[in-house]
Amino acid sequence: MEQLTPDTRLIDLQFQGRARAIASAAIETPAGVLIVDPGPSSCRGRLMAELAEAGIGSGGVHGLLLTHIHLDHAGASGTLVREHPHWKVYVHQRGAQH
């Protein structure tokens, strides 16, 4: 992870083994970490490994913030929420149905 600000880290998801192709962000909030755009399902393992390496367990994550519902941004969301039902999902109402 790359520290962008004191509260924000960039997570390179290494999409298809390529650096800097798709990224996510982890933002520290008073409620816990908010993951911005968790990426596609194929990157879920990388996302969780990066969080664990940074000392952020699933219990420390508050939720997902989805900028939009394209698969490269939000594809892993359903799986992540099924695995971690306490995570909240923040998305515009147009994307909520998906």
Coordinates of C-alpha atoms in Angstrom, one line a residue:
M1 CA 0.0 0.0 0.0
E2 CA 1.1 3.5 -0.7
Q3 CA 0.3 6.2 1.9
L4 CA -1.4 9.1 0.1
T5 CA -2.5 11.2 3.1
P6 CA -2.4 10.4 6.8
D7 CA -5.8 8.7 6.5
T8 CA -5.7 7.4 2.9
R9 CA -3.8 4.5 1.3
L10 CA -3.7 3.4 -2.3
I11 CA -4.0 -0.4 -2.9
D12 CA -2.6 -1.6 -6.2
L13 CA -4.8 -4.6 -7.0
Q14 CA -2.3 -5.9 -9.6
F15 CA -5.0 -6.7 -12.1
Q16 CA -4.0 -9.6 -14.3
G17 CA -0.5 -9.3 -12.8
R18 CA 0.0 -5.7 -14.0
A19 CA 1.0 -2.9 -11.6
R20 CA -1.0 0.3 -11.7
A21 CA -3.8 -1.1 -13.8
I22 CA -6.6 -1.0 -11.2
A23 CA -6.4 0.4 -7.7
S24 CA -8.5 0.7 -4.6
A25 CA -8.2 3.0 -1.6
A26 CA -8.5 2.5 2.1
I27 CA -9.7 5.5 4.1
E28 CA -9.4 5.6 7.9
T29 CA -12.7 7.0 9.3
P30 CA -13.9 7.2 12.9
A31 CA -16.2 4.2 12.2
G32 CA -13.3 2.1 10.7
V33 CA -11.7 1.7 7.3
L34 CA -13.8 2.5 4.2
I35 CA -12.7 0.7 1.1
V36 CA -13.2 2.8 -2.1
D37 CA -13.9 0.6 -5.2
P38 CA -12.7 -2.9 -4.2
G39 CA -12.2 -3.8 -7.8
P40 CA -13.1 -7.0 -9.7
S41 CA -13.7 -10.3 -8.0
S42 CA -10.4 -11.6 -9.5
C43 CA -8.6 -9.1 -7.3
R44 CA -10.4 -9.9 -4.1
G45 CA -7.5 -12.0 -2.7
R46 CA -5.0 -9.3 -3.4
L47 CA -7.2 -6.6 -1.7
M48 CA -7.6 -8.7 1.4
A49 CA -3.9 -9.6 1.5
E50 CA -2.9 -5.9 1.3
L51 CA -5.3 -5.0 4.0
A52 CA -4.0 -7.8 6.2
E53 CA -0.4 -6.8 5.6
A54 CA -1.3 -3.3 6.7
G55 CA -2.8 -4.7 9.9
I56 CA -6.4 -4.1 8.8
G57 CA -8.5 -7.1 9.6
S58 CA -12.0 -7.6 8.2
G59 CA -13.4 -6.4 11.6
G60 CA -11.6 -3.1 11.1
V61 CA -13.4 -2.4 7.9
H62 CA -16.5 -0.3 8.1
G63 CA -17.7 -0.7 4.5
L64 CA -17.3 -0.2 0.8
L65 CA -17.7 3.1 -1.0
L66 CA -18.5 2.5 -4.7
T67 CA -18.0 5.4 -7.1
H68 CA -20.0 3.5 -9.7
I69 CA -20.9 -0.1 -10.4
H70 CA -18.7 -1.1 -13.3
L71 CA -17.1 -4.5 -12.7
D72 CA -13.5 -3.1 -12.6
H73 CA -14.6 -0.8 -9.7
A74 CA -17.2 -2.8 -7.8
G75 CA -17.2 -6.4 -9.1
A76 CA -16.0 -7.9 -5.8
S77 CA -18.6 -6.1 -3.7
G78 CA -21.2 -8.8 -3.6
T79 CA -18.7 -11.5 -2.6
L80 CA -17.1 -9.2 0.0
V81 CA -20.4 -8.3 1.6
R82 CA -21.5 -12.0 1.7
E83 CA -18.2 -12.8 3.4
H84 CA -18.4 -9.8 5.7
P85 CA -22.1 -9.0 6.3
H86 CA -21.2 -6.3 8.8
W87 CA -19.7 -4.2 6.0
K88 CA -22.0 -1.4 4.8
V89 CA -22.1 -0.5 1.1
Y90 CA -22.3 3.2 0.1
V91 CA -23.4 3.7 -3.5
H92 CA -25.6 6.1 -5.5
Q93 CA -29.2 5.1 -5.6
R94 CA -28.9 4.4 -9.3
G95 CA -26.3 1.7 -8.6
A96 CA -28.0 0.2 -5.6
Q97 CA -30.2 -2.1 -7.6
H98 CA -27.2 -3.8 -9.0

